[in-house]
mmCIF file of C-alpha atoms in Angstrom:
data_model
loop_
_atom_site.group_PDB
_atom_site.id
_atom_site.type_symbol
_atom_site.label_atom_id
_atom_site.label_comp_id
_atom_site.label_asym_id
_atom_site.label_seq_id
_atom_site.Cartn_x
_atom_site.Cartn_y
_atom_site.Cartn_z
ATOM 1 C CA MET A 1 -188.474 -123.537 2.518
ATOM 2 C CA GLN A 2 -188.530 -125.932 -0.397
ATOM 3 C CA HIS A 3 -187.264 -123.192 -2.693
ATOM 4 C CA THR A 4 -184.425 -122.371 -0.296
ATOM 5 C CA GLY A 5 -183.469 -126.090 0.014
ATOM 6 C CA ALA A 6 -183.436 -126.392 -3.746
ATOM 7 C CA LYS A 7 -181.030 -123.493 -3.941
ATOM 8 C CA ASP A 8 -178.717 -125.082 -1.354
ATOM 9 C CA THR A 9 -178.743 -128.272 -3.321
ATOM 10 C CA GLN A 10 -177.804 -126.446 -6.513
ATOM 11 C CA LEU A 11 -175.008 -124.571 -4.708
ATOM 12 C CA ARG A 12 -173.531 -127.825 -3.412
ATOM 13 C CA GLU A 13 -173.686 -129.390 -6.869
ATOM 14 C CA SER A 14 -172.098 -126.343 -8.442
ATOM 15 C CA SER A 15 -169.414 -126.366 -5.723
ATOM 16 C CA ASN A 16 -168.643 -130.040 -6.485
ATOM 17 C CA GLN A 17 -168.384 -129.268 -10.182
ATOM 18 C CA LYS A 18 -165.771 -126.578 -9.479
ATOM 19 C CA VAL A 19 -163.624 -128.990 -7.513
ATOM 20 C CA HIS A 20 -163.871 -131.632 -10.246
ATOM 21 C CA PRO A 21 -163.944 -129.800 -13.542
ATOM 22 C CA GLN A 22 -162.974 -133.043 -15.366
ATOM 23 C CA PRO A 23 -164.182 -136.183 -13.620
ATOM 24 C CA MET A 24 -162.082 -139.359 -14.108
ATOM 25 C CA GLU A 25 -164.764 -141.015 -16.158
ATOM 26 C CA GLU A 26 -164.786 -138.109 -18.624
ATOM 27 C CA ALA A 27 -160.963 -137.843 -18.750
ATOM 28 C CA THR A 28 -160.736 -141.536 -19.403
ATOM 29 C CA ASN A 29 -163.305 -141.425 -22.133
ATOM 30 C CA GLN A 30 -161.608 -138.448 -23.800
ATOM 31 C CA ASN A 31 -158.446 -140.479 -24.619
ATOM 32 C CA PRO A 32 -159.334 -144.198 -24.702
ATOM 33 C CA GLU A 33 -156.228 -145.094 -26.784
ATOM 34 C CA ALA A 34 -153.860 -143.703 -24.145
ATOM 35 C CA MET A 35 -155.690 -145.613 -21.420
ATOM 36 C CA GLU A 36 -155.534 -148.810 -23.467
ATOM 37 C CA ALA A 37 -151.761 -148.362 -23.980
ATOM 38 C CA LEU A 38 -151.291 -147.727 -20.247
ATOM 39 C CA VAL A 39 -153.233 -150.860 -19.302
ATOM 40 C CA SER A 40 -151.222 -152.866 -21.840
ATOM 41 C CA ARG A 41 -147.971 -151.604 -20.316
ATOM 42 C CA ILE A 42 -149.210 -152.509 -16.842
ATOM 43 C CA PHE A 43 -150.017 -156.078 -17.915
ATOM 44 C CA THR A 44 -146.640 -156.393 -19.644
ATOM 45 C CA ASN A 45 -144.883 -155.086 -16.565
ATOM 46 C CA ILE A 46 -146.731 -157.539 -14.333
ATOM 47 C CA SER A 47 -145.762 -160.430 -16.638
ATOM 48 C CA SER A 48 -142.131 -159.331 -16.519
ATOM 49 C CA LEU A 49 -142.337 -159.053 -12.733
ATOM 50 C CA LYS A 50 -143.683 -162.604 -12.507
ATOM 51 C CA SER A 51 -140.899 -163.866 -14.761
ATOM 52 C CA ALA A 52 -138.256 -162.078 -12.654
ATOM 53 C CA TYR A 53 -139.712 -163.524 -9.466
ATOM 54 C CA ILE A 54 -139.653 -167.038 -10.954
ATOM 55 C CA GLN A 55 -135.994 -166.525 -11.867
ATOM 56 C CA LEU A 56 -135.314 -165.391 -8.299
ATOM 57 C CA GLN A 57 -136.921 -168.556 -6.933
ATOM 58 C CA ALA A 58 -135.050 -170.783 -9.406
ATOM 59 C CA ALA A 59 -131.731 -169.227 -8.378
ATOM 60 C CA HIS A 60 -132.182 -170.600 -4.840
ATOM 61 C CA THR A 61 -132.302 -174.251 -6.008
ATOM 62 C CA PRO A 62 -129.476 -174.911 -6.504
ATOM 63 C CA TYR A 63 -128.154 -171.902 -4.625
ATOM 64 C CA ASP A 64 -126.345 -169.550 -6.988
ATOM 65 C CA PRO A 65 -125.368 -166.159 -5.502
ATOM 66 C CA ASP A 66 -124.661 -164.570 -8.885
ATOM 67 C CA LYS A 67 -128.018 -165.610 -10.344
ATOM 68 C CA ILE A 68 -129.810 -164.518 -7.180
ATOM 69 C CA GLN A 69 -128.222 -161.087 -7.353
ATOM 70 C CA ALA A 70 -129.093 -160.703 -11.043
ATOM 71 C CA ALA A 71 -132.714 -161.826 -10.494
ATOM 72 C CA ASP A 72 -133.023 -159.564 -7.466
ATOM 73 C CA LYS A 73 -131.938 -156.564 -9.514
ATOM 74 C CA LEU A 74 -134.453 -157.532 -12.196
ATOM 75 C CA VAL A 75 -137.322 -157.733 -9.673
ATOM 76 C CA ILE A 76 -136.425 -154.331 -8.240
ATOM 77 C CA SER A 77 -136.245 -152.871 -11.746
ATOM 78 C CA GLU A 78 -139.715 -154.197 -12.633
ATOM 79 C CA LEU A 79 -141.145 -152.859 -9.359
ATOM 80 C CA LYS A 80 -139.725 -149.444 -10.158
ATOM 81 C CA ASN A 81 -141.311 -149.578 -13.609
ATOM 82 C CA LEU A 82 -144.661 -150.475 -12.070
ATOM 83 C CA SER A 83 -144.360 -147.579 -9.614
ATOM 84 C CA GLU A 84 -143.566 -145.190 -12.462
ATOM 85 C CA LEU A 85 -146.693 -146.347 -14.348
ATOM 86 C CA LYS A 86 -148.802 -145.713 -11.255
ATOM 87 C CA HIS A 87 -147.436 -142.189 -10.839
ATOM 88 C CA PHE A 88 -147.942 -141.536 -14.537
ATOM 89 C CA TYR A 89 -151.589 -142.584 -14.224
ATOM 90 C CA ARG A 90 -152.200 -140.392 -11.163
ATOM 91 C CA GLU A 91 -150.583 -137.353 -12.762
ATOM 92 C CA ASN A 92 -152.784 -137.624 -15.820
ATOM 93 C CA ASN A 93 -155.924 -138.627 -13.890
ATOM 94 C CA PRO A 94 -156.149 -136.472 -10.714
ATOM 95 C CA LYS A 95 -158.278 -137.985 -7.987
ATOM 96 C CA PRO A 96 -161.072 -135.948 -6.389
ATOM 97 C CA VAL A 97 -160.378 -133.913 -3.279
ATOM 98 C CA CYS A 98 -161.784 -135.676 -0.251
ATOM 99 C CA ALA A 99 -162.516 -133.866 2.954
ATOM 100 C CA SER A 100 -162.584 -137.124 4.879
ATOM 101 C CA PRO A 101 -159.209 -138.047 6.534
ATOM 102 C CA GLN A 102 -160.060 -141.721 6.174
ATOM 103 C CA ASP A 103 -159.933 -141.699 2.393
ATOM 104 C CA SER A 104 -159.141 -145.204 1.134
ATOM 105 C CA ARG A 105 -156.798 -144.009 -1.613
ATOM 106 C CA LEU A 106 -154.754 -141.911 0.790
ATOM 107 C CA ALA A 107 -154.455 -144.857 3.142
ATOM 108 C CA ALA A 108 -153.337 -147.096 0.292
ATOM 109 C CA GLU A 109 -150.703 -144.568 -0.766
ATOM 110 C CA ILE A 110 -149.381 -144.342 2.782
ATOM 111 C CA GLN A 111 -149.145 -148.120 2.927
ATOM 112 C CA GLU A 112 -147.307 -148.188 -0.398
ATOM 113 C CA GLN A 113 -144.798 -145.603 0.824
ATOM 114 C CA GLN A 114 -144.176 -147.700 3.908
ATOM 115 C CA SER A 115 -143.563 -150.751 1.736
ATOM 116 C CA LEU A 116 -141.107 -148.754 -0.364
ATOM 117 C CA LEU A 117 -139.290 -147.678 2.782
ATOM 118 C CA LYS A 118 -138.912 -151.324 3.808
ATOM 119 C CA THR A 119 -137.605 -152.162 0.323
ATOM 120 C CA TYR A 120 -135.075 -149.353 0.535
ATOM 121 C CA GLU A 121 -133.970 -150.538 3.971
ATOM 122 C CA VAL A 122 -133.300 -154.008 2.551
ATOM 123 C CA MET A 123 -131.385 -152.487 -0.370
ATOM 124 C CA VAL A 124 -129.322 -150.312 1.990
ATOM 125 C CA LYS A 125 -128.350 -153.365 4.062
ATOM 126 C CA LYS A 126 -127.473 -155.207 0.890
ATOM 127 C CA PHE A 127 -125.304 -152.353 -0.359
ATOM 128 C CA GLN A 128 -123.589 -152.170 3.040
ATOM 129 C CA SER A 129 -122.787 -155.881 2.781
ATOM 130 C CA GLU A 130 -121.379 -155.391 -0.717
ATOM 131 C CA ILE A 131 -119.260 -152.483 0.539
ATOM 132 C CA GLN A 132 -117.837 -154.714 3.279
ATOM 133 C CA ASN A 133 -117.006 -157.396 0.698
ATOM 134 C CA LYS A 134 -115.287 -154.812 -1.469
ATOM 135 C CA ASP A 135 -113.319 -153.557 1.530
ATOM 136 C CA SER A 136 -112.083 -157.092 2.236
ATOM 137 C CA GLU A 137 -111.087 -157.494 -1.422
ATOM 138 C CA VAL A 138 -109.169 -154.211 -1.233
ATOM 139 C CA LEU A 139 -107.304 -155.476 1.847
ATOM 140 C CA GLN A 140 -106.395 -158.706 0.051
ATOM 141 C CA LEU A 141 -105.147 -156.773 -2.969
ATOM 142 C CA GLU A 142 -103.068 -154.540 -0.727
ATOM 143 C CA GLN A 143 -101.479 -157.622 0.833
ATOM 144 C CA GLN A 144 -100.727 -159.019 -2.620
ATOM 145 C CA ILE A 145 -99.141 -155.700 -3.601
ATOM 146 C CA GLN A 146 -96.955 -155.812 -0.503
ATOM 147 C CA GLU A 147 -95.867 -159.371 -1.294
ATOM 148 C CA ALA A 148 -95.138 -158.408 -4.907
ATOM 149 C CA ASN A 149 -93.056 -155.459 -3.712
ATOM 150 C CA GLN A 150 -91.059 -157.755 -1.432
ATOM 151 C CA LYS A 151 -90.404 -160.129 -4.332
ATOM 152 C CA ARG A 152 -89.396 -157.182 -6.502
ATOM 153 C CA VAL A 153 -86.888 -156.056 -3.882
ATOM 154 C CA LYS A 154 -85.383 -159.552 -3.785
ATOM 155 C CA LEU A 155 -85.142 -159.651 -7.577
ATOM 156 C CA GLU A 156 -83.455 -156.261 -7.606
ATOM 157 C CA LYS A 157 -80.920 -157.538 -5.088
ATOM 158 C CA ASN A 158 -80.246 -160.559 -7.308
ATOM 159 C CA LEU A 159 -79.768 -158.308 -10.326
ATOM 160 C CA LYS A 160 -77.326 -156.188 -8.358
ATOM 161 C CA LEU A 161 -75.420 -159.330 -7.427
ATOM 162 C CA ARG A 162 -75.218 -160.285 -11.101
ATOM 163 C CA GLY A 163 -73.876 -156.816 -11.856
ATOM 164 C CA LEU A 164 -70.877 -157.230 -9.528
ATOM 165 C CA SER A 165 -67.380 -157.765 -10.884
ATOM 166 C CA THR A 166 -65.946 -161.275 -11.094
ATOM 167 C CA LYS A 167 -63.725 -160.832 -8.039
ATOM 168 C CA GLU A 168 -66.572 -159.416 -5.971
ATOM 169 C CA SER A 169 -68.872 -162.215 -7.040
ATOM 170 C CA GLU A 170 -66.283 -164.831 -6.134
ATOM 171 C CA GLY A 171 -65.992 -163.259 -2.685
ATOM 172 C CA SER A 172 -69.733 -163.209 -2.116
ATOM 173 C CA GLY A 173 -70.535 -166.518 -3.810
ATOM 174 C CA SER A 174 -70.823 -170.012 -2.449
ATOM 175 C CA GLU A 175 -68.085 -172.617 -2.188
ATOM 176 C CA MET A 176 -68.512 -173.437 -5.900
ATOM 177 C CA GLY A 177 -67.894 -169.782 -6.831
ATOM 178 C CA HIS A 178 -71.491 -169.016 -7.840
ATOM 179 C CA PHE A 179 -72.035 -165.307 -8.382
ATOM 180 C CA SER A 180 -75.832 -165.723 -8.319
ATOM 181 C CA PRO A 181 -78.044 -167.793 -6.050
ATOM 182 C CA ASP A 182 -80.035 -168.848 -9.127
ATOM 183 C CA LEU A 183 -77.068 -170.684 -10.638
ATOM 184 C CA SER A 184 -77.463 -174.193 -9.222
ATOM 185 C CA PRO A 185 -77.107 -177.865 -10.229
ATOM 186 C CA ASP A 186 -80.912 -178.135 -10.385
ATOM 187 C CA LEU A 187 -81.025 -175.284 -12.918
ATOM 188 C CA PHE A 188 -78.407 -177.040 -15.032
ATOM 189 C CA ARG A 189 -80.211 -180.375 -14.787
ATOM 190 C CA SER A 190 -83.415 -178.765 -16.085
ATOM 191 C CA ALA A 191 -81.432 -177.265 -18.975
ATOM 192 C CA VAL A 192 -80.091 -180.739 -19.868
ATOM 193 C CA GLU A 193 -83.625 -182.132 -19.880
ATOM 194 C CA ALA A 194 -84.797 -179.239 -22.070
ATOM 195 C CA ALA A 195 -81.967 -179.880 -24.559
ATOM 196 C CA SER A 196 -82.829 -183.595 -24.693
ATOM 197 C CA ARG A 197 -86.497 -182.785 -25.388
ATOM 198 C CA ALA A 198 -85.499 -180.279 -28.063
ATOM 199 C CA ILE A 199 -83.429 -182.907 -29.896
ATOM 200 C CA HIS A 200 -86.331 -185.337 -29.738
ATOM 201 C CA ASP A 201 -88.824 -182.686 -30.924
ATOM 202 C CA PHE A 202 -86.722 -181.618 -33.920
ATOM 203 C CA SER A 203 -86.175 -185.219 -34.997
ATOM 204 C CA LYS A 204 -89.923 -185.542 -35.670
ATOM 205 C CA PRO A 205 -90.211 -182.927 -38.478
ATOM 206 C CA LEU A 206 -86.845 -184.072 -39.852
ATOM 207 C CA ILE A 207 -88.023 -187.691 -40.138
ATOM 208 C CA ASN A 208 -91.380 -186.569 -41.560
ATOM 209 C CA MET A 209 -89.607 -184.520 -44.215
ATOM 210 C CA MET A 210 -87.464 -187.536 -45.101
ATOM 211 C CA LYS A 211 -90.570 -189.702 -45.440
ATOM 212 C CA ALA A 212 -92.279 -187.103 -47.643
ATOM 213 C CA ALA A 213 -89.168 -186.885 -49.833
ATOM 214 C CA GLY A 214 -89.143 -190.682 -50.329
ATOM 215 C CA TRP A 215 -86.081 -191.496 -48.259
ATOM 216 C CA ASP A 216 -85.275 -195.067 -47.216
ATOM 217 C CA LEU A 217 -85.296 -194.552 -43.447
ATOM 218 C CA ASP A 218 -83.786 -197.966 -42.742
ATOM 219 C CA ALA A 219 -80.824 -197.222 -44.974
ATOM 220 C CA ALA A 220 -80.483 -193.711 -43.550
ATOM 221 C CA ALA A 221 -80.453 -195.017 -39.951
ATOM 222 C CA ASN A 222 -77.915 -197.687 -40.904
ATOM 223 C CA SER A 223 -75.639 -195.059 -42.474
ATOM 224 C CA ILE A 224 -75.619 -193.119 -39.185
ATOM 225 C CA GLU A 225 -74.962 -196.138 -36.937
ATOM 226 C CA PRO A 226 -74.183 -199.252 -39.011
ATOM 227 C CA ASN A 227 -75.255 -202.746 -37.989
ATOM 228 C CA VAL A 228 -77.210 -201.780 -34.890
ATOM 229 C CA VAL A 229 -79.832 -204.363 -33.911
ATOM 230 C CA TYR A 230 -83.012 -202.571 -32.858
ATOM 231 C CA ALA A 231 -85.625 -204.285 -30.699
ATOM 232 C CA LYS A 232 -88.321 -202.503 -32.704
ATOM 233 C CA ARG A 233 -88.236 -200.828 -36.087
ATOM 234 C CA ALA A 234 -89.608 -197.644 -34.509
ATOM 235 C CA HIS A 235 -86.476 -197.470 -32.342
ATOM 236 C CA LYS A 236 -84.446 -196.429 -35.380
ATOM 237 C CA LYS A 237 -85.565 -192.895 -34.564
ATOM 238 C CA TYR A 238 -82.815 -192.858 -31.922
ATOM 239 C CA ALA A 239 -80.230 -193.032 -34.700
ATOM 240 C CA PHE A 240 -81.540 -189.740 -36.104
ATOM 241 C CA GLU A 241 -81.637 -188.189 -32.614
ATOM 242 C CA SER A 242 -78.036 -189.294 -32.143
ATOM 243 C CA HIS A 243 -77.069 -187.686 -35.466
ATOM 244 C CA ILE A 244 -78.698 -184.383 -34.469
ATOM 245 C CA CYS A 245 -77.044 -184.486 -31.034
ATOM 246 C CA GLN A 246 -73.557 -185.200 -32.385
ATOM 247 C CA ARG A 247 -73.782 -182.340 -34.871
ATOM 248 C CA MET A 248 -75.149 -179.871 -32.324
ATOM 249 C CA PHE A 249 -72.510 -180.697 -29.684
ATOM 250 C CA ILE A 250 -69.473 -180.223 -31.924
ATOM 251 C CA GLY A 251 -67.290 -177.593 -30.212
ATOM 252 C CA PHE A 252 -69.349 -177.711 -27.019
ATOM 253 C CA GLN A 253 -66.295 -177.784 -24.736
ATOM 254 C CA ASP A 254 -65.012 -174.550 -26.244
ATOM 255 C CA GLU A 255 -66.320 -171.408 -24.541
ATOM 256 C CA SER A 256 -66.859 -169.736 -27.921
ATOM 257 C CA PHE A 257 -68.728 -172.828 -29.199
ATOM 258 C CA GLY A 258 -66.871 -172.499 -32.485
ATOM 259 C CA VAL A 259 -68.282 -169.010 -33.129
ATOM 260 C CA GLN A 260 -65.907 -166.032 -33.218
ATOM 261 C CA PRO A 261 -66.939 -163.714 -30.357
ATOM 262 C CA GLU A 262 -67.860 -160.118 -31.125
ATOM 263 C CA ASN A 263 -65.397 -158.704 -28.572
ATOM 264 C CA GLN A 264 -63.084 -160.332 -26.044
ATOM 265 C CA PRO A 265 -63.885 -163.803 -24.686
ATOM 266 C CA GLY A 266 -66.675 -163.554 -22.147
ATOM 267 C CA THR A 267 -66.323 -164.046 -18.403
ATOM 268 C CA LYS A 268 -68.404 -166.582 -16.544
ATOM 269 C CA GLU A 269 -70.671 -163.787 -15.415
ATOM 270 C CA SER A 270 -71.179 -162.503 -18.961
ATOM 271 C CA LEU A 271 -71.972 -166.035 -20.163
ATOM 272 C CA TYR A 272 -74.626 -166.325 -17.490
ATOM 273 C CA GLN A 273 -75.985 -162.925 -18.497
ATOM 274 C CA GLN A 274 -76.334 -164.239 -22.061
ATOM 275 C CA TYR A 275 -78.234 -167.223 -20.689
ATOM 276 C CA LEU A 276 -80.619 -164.966 -18.767
ATOM 277 C CA ALA A 277 -81.118 -162.637 -21.741
ATOM 278 C CA LEU A 278 -82.179 -165.447 -24.096
ATOM 279 C CA ARG A 279 -83.997 -167.735 -21.670
ATOM 280 C CA GLU A 280 -87.391 -166.002 -21.900
ATOM 281 C CA MET A 281 -87.102 -164.852 -25.533
ATOM 282 C CA ASP A 282 -88.562 -166.442 -28.626
ATOM 283 C CA PRO A 283 -85.542 -167.570 -30.698
ATOM 284 C CA LEU A 284 -87.079 -166.169 -33.872
ATOM 285 C CA ASP A 285 -87.400 -162.755 -32.201
ATOM 286 C CA ALA A 286 -83.823 -163.018 -30.959
ATOM 287 C CA VAL A 287 -82.321 -163.616 -34.419
ATOM 288 C CA GLY A 288 -84.734 -161.112 -35.931
ATOM 289 C CA GLN A 289 -83.553 -158.340 -33.611
ATOM 290 C CA SER A 290 -79.844 -159.234 -33.903
ATOM 291 C CA PRO A 291 -79.264 -161.452 -36.945
ATOM 292 C CA ASP A 292 -75.471 -160.986 -36.735
ATOM 293 C CA SER A 293 -75.212 -161.698 -33.000
ATOM 294 C CA ILE A 294 -73.202 -164.636 -31.652
ATOM 295 C CA PHE A 295 -76.404 -166.613 -31.196
ATOM 296 C CA GLY A 296 -77.531 -165.739 -34.721
ATOM 297 C CA LYS A 297 -74.230 -166.928 -36.186
ATOM 298 C CA PHE A 298 -74.414 -170.071 -34.061
ATOM 299 C CA CYS A 299 -77.884 -170.910 -35.443
ATOM 300 C CA GLN A 300 -76.752 -170.423 -39.034
ATOM 301 C CA ARG A 301 -73.652 -172.559 -38.588
ATOM 302 C CA LYS A 302 -75.406 -175.401 -36.796
ATOM 303 C CA TYR A 303 -78.243 -175.534 -39.298
ATOM 304 C CA LEU A 304 -75.755 -176.045 -42.096
ATOM 305 C CA ASP A 305 -74.095 -178.805 -40.030
ATOM 306 C CA VAL A 306 -77.277 -180.677 -39.115
ATOM 307 C CA VAL A 307 -79.207 -180.400 -42.410
ATOM 308 C CA HIS A 308 -77.035 -181.641 -45.273
ATOM 309 C CA GLN A 309 -77.224 -179.884 -48.623
ATOM 310 C CA LYS A 310 -78.533 -182.979 -50.453
ATOM 311 C CA MET A 311 -81.054 -183.560 -47.679
ATOM 312 C CA GLU A 312 -82.369 -179.998 -47.942
ATOM 313 C CA ALA A 313 -82.541 -180.142 -51.734
ATOM 314 C CA SER A 314 -84.657 -183.284 -51.523
ATOM 315 C CA PHE A 315 -86.941 -181.638 -48.963
ATOM 316 C CA PHE A 316 -87.612 -178.367 -50.788
ATOM 317 C CA GLY A 317 -86.545 -179.087 -54.359
ATOM 318 C CA ASN A 318 -83.939 -176.307 -54.268
ATOM 319 C CA SER A 319 -81.267 -174.707 -52.095
ATOM 320 C CA ASP A 320 -82.860 -171.273 -51.757
ATOM 321 C CA GLN A 321 -83.255 -171.514 -47.982
ATOM 322 C CA ARG A 322 -79.706 -172.767 -47.544
ATOM 323 C CA ASN A 323 -78.287 -169.979 -49.691
ATOM 324 C CA TYR A 324 -80.322 -167.441 -47.731
ATOM 325 C CA ILE A 325 -78.879 -168.726 -44.461
ATOM 326 C CA MET A 326 -75.353 -168.783 -45.854
ATOM 327 C CA GLY A 327 -75.858 -165.146 -46.821
ATOM 328 C CA GLY A 328 -76.536 -164.223 -43.199
ATOM 329 C CA GLY A 329 -80.320 -164.434 -43.168
ATOM 330 C CA HIS A 330 -82.796 -166.245 -40.958
ATOM 331 C CA PRO A 331 -85.819 -167.502 -42.934
ATOM 332 C CA ARG A 332 -89.232 -167.603 -41.300
ATOM 333 C CA THR A 333 -90.105 -171.063 -42.589
ATOM 334 C CA ALA A 334 -91.717 -173.557 -40.225
ATOM 335 C CA PHE A 335 -88.790 -175.964 -40.573
ATOM 336 C CA TYR A 336 -86.192 -173.321 -39.680
ATOM 337 C CA GLN A 337 -88.283 -172.098 -36.753
ATOM 338 C CA ALA A 338 -88.403 -175.676 -35.425
ATOM 339 C CA PHE A 339 -84.614 -175.784 -35.698
ATOM 340 C CA LEU A 340 -84.269 -172.457 -33.842
ATOM 341 C CA LYS A 341 -85.982 -174.007 -30.786
ATOM 342 C CA LEU A 342 -83.366 -176.752 -30.807
ATOM 343 C CA ALA A 343 -80.531 -174.252 -31.269
ATOM 344 C CA LYS A 344 -81.779 -172.157 -28.354
ATOM 345 C CA ALA A 345 -81.900 -175.150 -25.989
ATOM 346 C CA ILE A 346 -78.340 -176.242 -26.865
ATOM 347 C CA TRP A 347 -77.057 -172.646 -26.682
ATOM 348 C CA LEU A 348 -78.570 -172.101 -23.230
ATOM 349 C CA LEU A 349 -77.061 -175.375 -22.023
ATOM 350 C CA HIS A 350 -73.631 -174.309 -23.315
ATOM 351 C CA ARG A 351 -73.887 -170.913 -21.603
ATOM 352 C CA LEU A 352 -74.672 -172.623 -18.300
ATOM 353 C CA VAL A 353 -71.873 -175.185 -18.632
ATOM 354 C CA HIS A 354 -69.270 -172.411 -18.773
ATOM 355 C CA SER A 355 -70.988 -170.219 -16.171
ATOM 356 C CA PHE A 356 -70.066 -172.560 -13.325
ATOM 357 C CA ASP A 357 -66.727 -172.394 -11.561
ATOM 358 C CA PRO A 358 -65.259 -174.884 -12.165
ATOM 359 C CA SER A 359 -66.957 -175.471 -15.516
ATOM 360 C CA VAL A 360 -69.221 -178.475 -15.991
ATOM 361 C CA LYS A 361 -67.561 -181.387 -17.815
ATOM 362 C CA ILE A 362 -69.210 -183.315 -20.602
ATOM 363 C CA PHE A 363 -68.574 -187.005 -21.295
ATOM 364 C CA GLN A 364 -69.592 -189.346 -24.105
ATOM 365 C CA VAL A 365 -70.148 -193.091 -24.207
ATOM 366 C CA LYS A 366 -68.599 -195.179 -26.948
ATOM 367 C CA ARG A 367 -70.473 -197.789 -28.885
ATOM 368 C CA ASP A 368 -70.248 -201.382 -27.588
ATOM 369 C CA SER A 369 -69.436 -200.161 -24.081
ATOM 370 C CA GLU A 370 -70.977 -202.259 -21.318
ATOM 371 C CA TYR A 371 -74.073 -200.728 -19.801
ATOM 372 C CA SER A 372 -73.444 -198.945 -16.483
ATOM 373 C CA GLU A 373 -76.372 -197.740 -14.407
ATOM 374 C CA VAL A 374 -74.080 -195.168 -12.803
ATOM 375 C CA TYR A 375 -73.057 -193.364 -15.968
ATOM 376 C CA MET A 376 -75.856 -194.338 -18.379
ATOM 377 C CA GLU A 377 -79.622 -194.235 -18.670
ATOM 378 C CA SER A 378 -81.491 -196.335 -21.207
ATOM 379 C CA VAL A 379 -83.920 -194.421 -23.416
ATOM 380 C CA VAL A 380 -86.020 -197.609 -23.502
ATOM 381 C CA LYS A 381 -87.267 -198.178 -19.972
ATOM 382 C CA ASP A 382 -88.947 -201.596 -20.040
ATOM 383 C CA PHE A 383 -86.437 -204.150 -21.254
ATOM 384 C CA VAL A 384 -84.933 -207.499 -20.334
ATOM 385 C CA VAL A 385 -81.494 -208.859 -21.223
ATOM 386 C CA GLU A 386 -81.584 -211.564 -23.905
ATOM 387 C CA ASP A 387 -78.579 -213.415 -22.485
ATOM 388 C CA GLY A 388 -78.577 -213.359 -18.713
ATOM 389 C CA ASP A 389 -74.827 -213.983 -18.503
ATOM 390 C CA GLU A 390 -73.867 -210.943 -20.575
ATOM 391 C CA LYS A 391 -74.466 -207.295 -19.852
ATOM 392 C CA PRO A 392 -76.249 -205.223 -22.517
ATOM 393 C CA LYS A 393 -74.057 -202.949 -24.590
ATOM 394 C CA VAL A 394 -74.405 -199.465 -25.993
ATOM 395 C CA GLY A 395 -75.704 -199.396 -29.534
ATOM 396 C CA VAL A 396 -76.274 -195.653 -29.914
ATOM 397 C CA MET A 397 -75.455 -192.714 -27.641
ATOM 398 C CA VAL A 398 -78.476 -190.408 -27.848
ATOM 399 C CA MET A 399 -77.366 -187.716 -25.374
ATOM 400 C CA PRO A 400 -74.017 -187.140 -23.608
ATOM 401 C CA GLY A 401 -73.617 -187.041 -19.847
ATOM 402 C CA PHE A 402 -72.223 -184.359 -17.537
ATOM 403 C CA TRP A 403 -70.178 -184.005 -14.351
ATOM 404 C CA ILE A 404 -71.305 -181.073 -12.230
ATOM 405 C CA GLY A 405 -69.573 -180.650 -8.891
ATOM 406 C CA GLY A 406 -69.656 -184.077 -7.283
ATOM 407 C CA SER A 407 -72.731 -185.399 -9.076
ATOM 408 C CA ILE A 408 -73.327 -187.088 -12.427
ATOM 409 C CA ILE A 409 -76.024 -186.496 -15.013
ATOM 410 C CA GLN A 410 -76.257 -189.790 -16.870
ATOM 411 C CA SER A 411 -75.712 -190.197 -20.578
ATOM 412 C CA GLN A 412 -78.766 -191.403 -22.505
ATOM 413 C CA VAL A 413 -78.114 -194.512 -24.592
ATOM 414 C CA TYR A 414 -79.907 -197.081 -26.712
ATOM 415 C CA LEU A 415 -78.908 -200.617 -25.734
ATOM 416 C CA THR A 416 -78.464 -203.712 -27.875
ATOM 417 C CA GLY A 417 -78.856 -207.287 -26.720
ATOM 418 C CA VAL A 418 -82.141 -206.551 -24.942
ATOM 419 C CA LYS A 419 -85.806 -207.280 -25.503
ATOM 420 C CA VAL A 420 -88.615 -204.834 -24.900
ATOM 421 C CA THR A 421 -91.349 -205.974 -22.522
ATOM 422 C CA GLU A 422 -94.923 -205.098 -23.365
#
């Protein structure tokens, strides 16, 4: 009986050895370096998981949805990495076959799979929420597209109106004969303001060039408008603005603006088309594309009028730029580009003046005229009259005024006989 029991014991041991030809302890000992690398990766992964979880907590205070989403993705990524390491370990280290259904490892694996299912359920709900957000964004974009299409249709209608003949436009226009709903007194007023700013802006580099060339600015201002009493020395800049304005507005009442047209004189509609064509363009690009156009010729002529030959020679030491312009060119110097901005503003204003029916009228104010708040606006806002019994008088006209329909755009003037209040 003892011999038979010994045999049964040996059979059971041999049977166990067949099921586990390489026990885990032996497999682990056979490749200790691989096991050490695996453990190191597990520790690194756990550290990264802790860091991602800390970032997820930090994103809640203060609440930042973008940071929360990024940290959440990082936590999920680290969990996936940890799961992959576990599967890698199990594939390379098979666990023994257990006949018992209550094996602890099997139970743990089942629990892990259940946890993964819960994680996936959370992710599915999250993705569904993101899909809903994307759907709402798509609806908003579709509404914006519809609104843009409606605006496009309106613009196309306006363009068709501008393409009508003069007689048709007069029949479909307003009482003032406008052939486009965009042509309005407010549009013209904004063009006047833009021209005034352009004159002021160009006077700055002109005065700076005069200073650099050693000009006597007091004498230069006095030669433009003699014997004007300025409340401040800095106010002499208005004399230079007045000089620029007077030169730029020569021939303004003429529809051709002193430039021979390429074909027949333009209609009011064609003048407005020229305004629209140049309004959004860079003036340097405009003269670069068509140097011999009416606008290009206008720029060349007005530059020669505003910048005197002696003035230019003192600025640059030669007349190369002037000769280049007289030859039909448009130099790309900074000074000429600054002038082109001024020329564009005055040109656009002229195109608008003669686009209205009846045309807008321009008026000037003579020196020593009594100040009128109806027809004039002082470029110096805070002032008091020196002699209370006398009205202030015009010393320099900086910008002319305009009559458009039944309204007046005031002329801008510099007054004498006043004091500036601080």
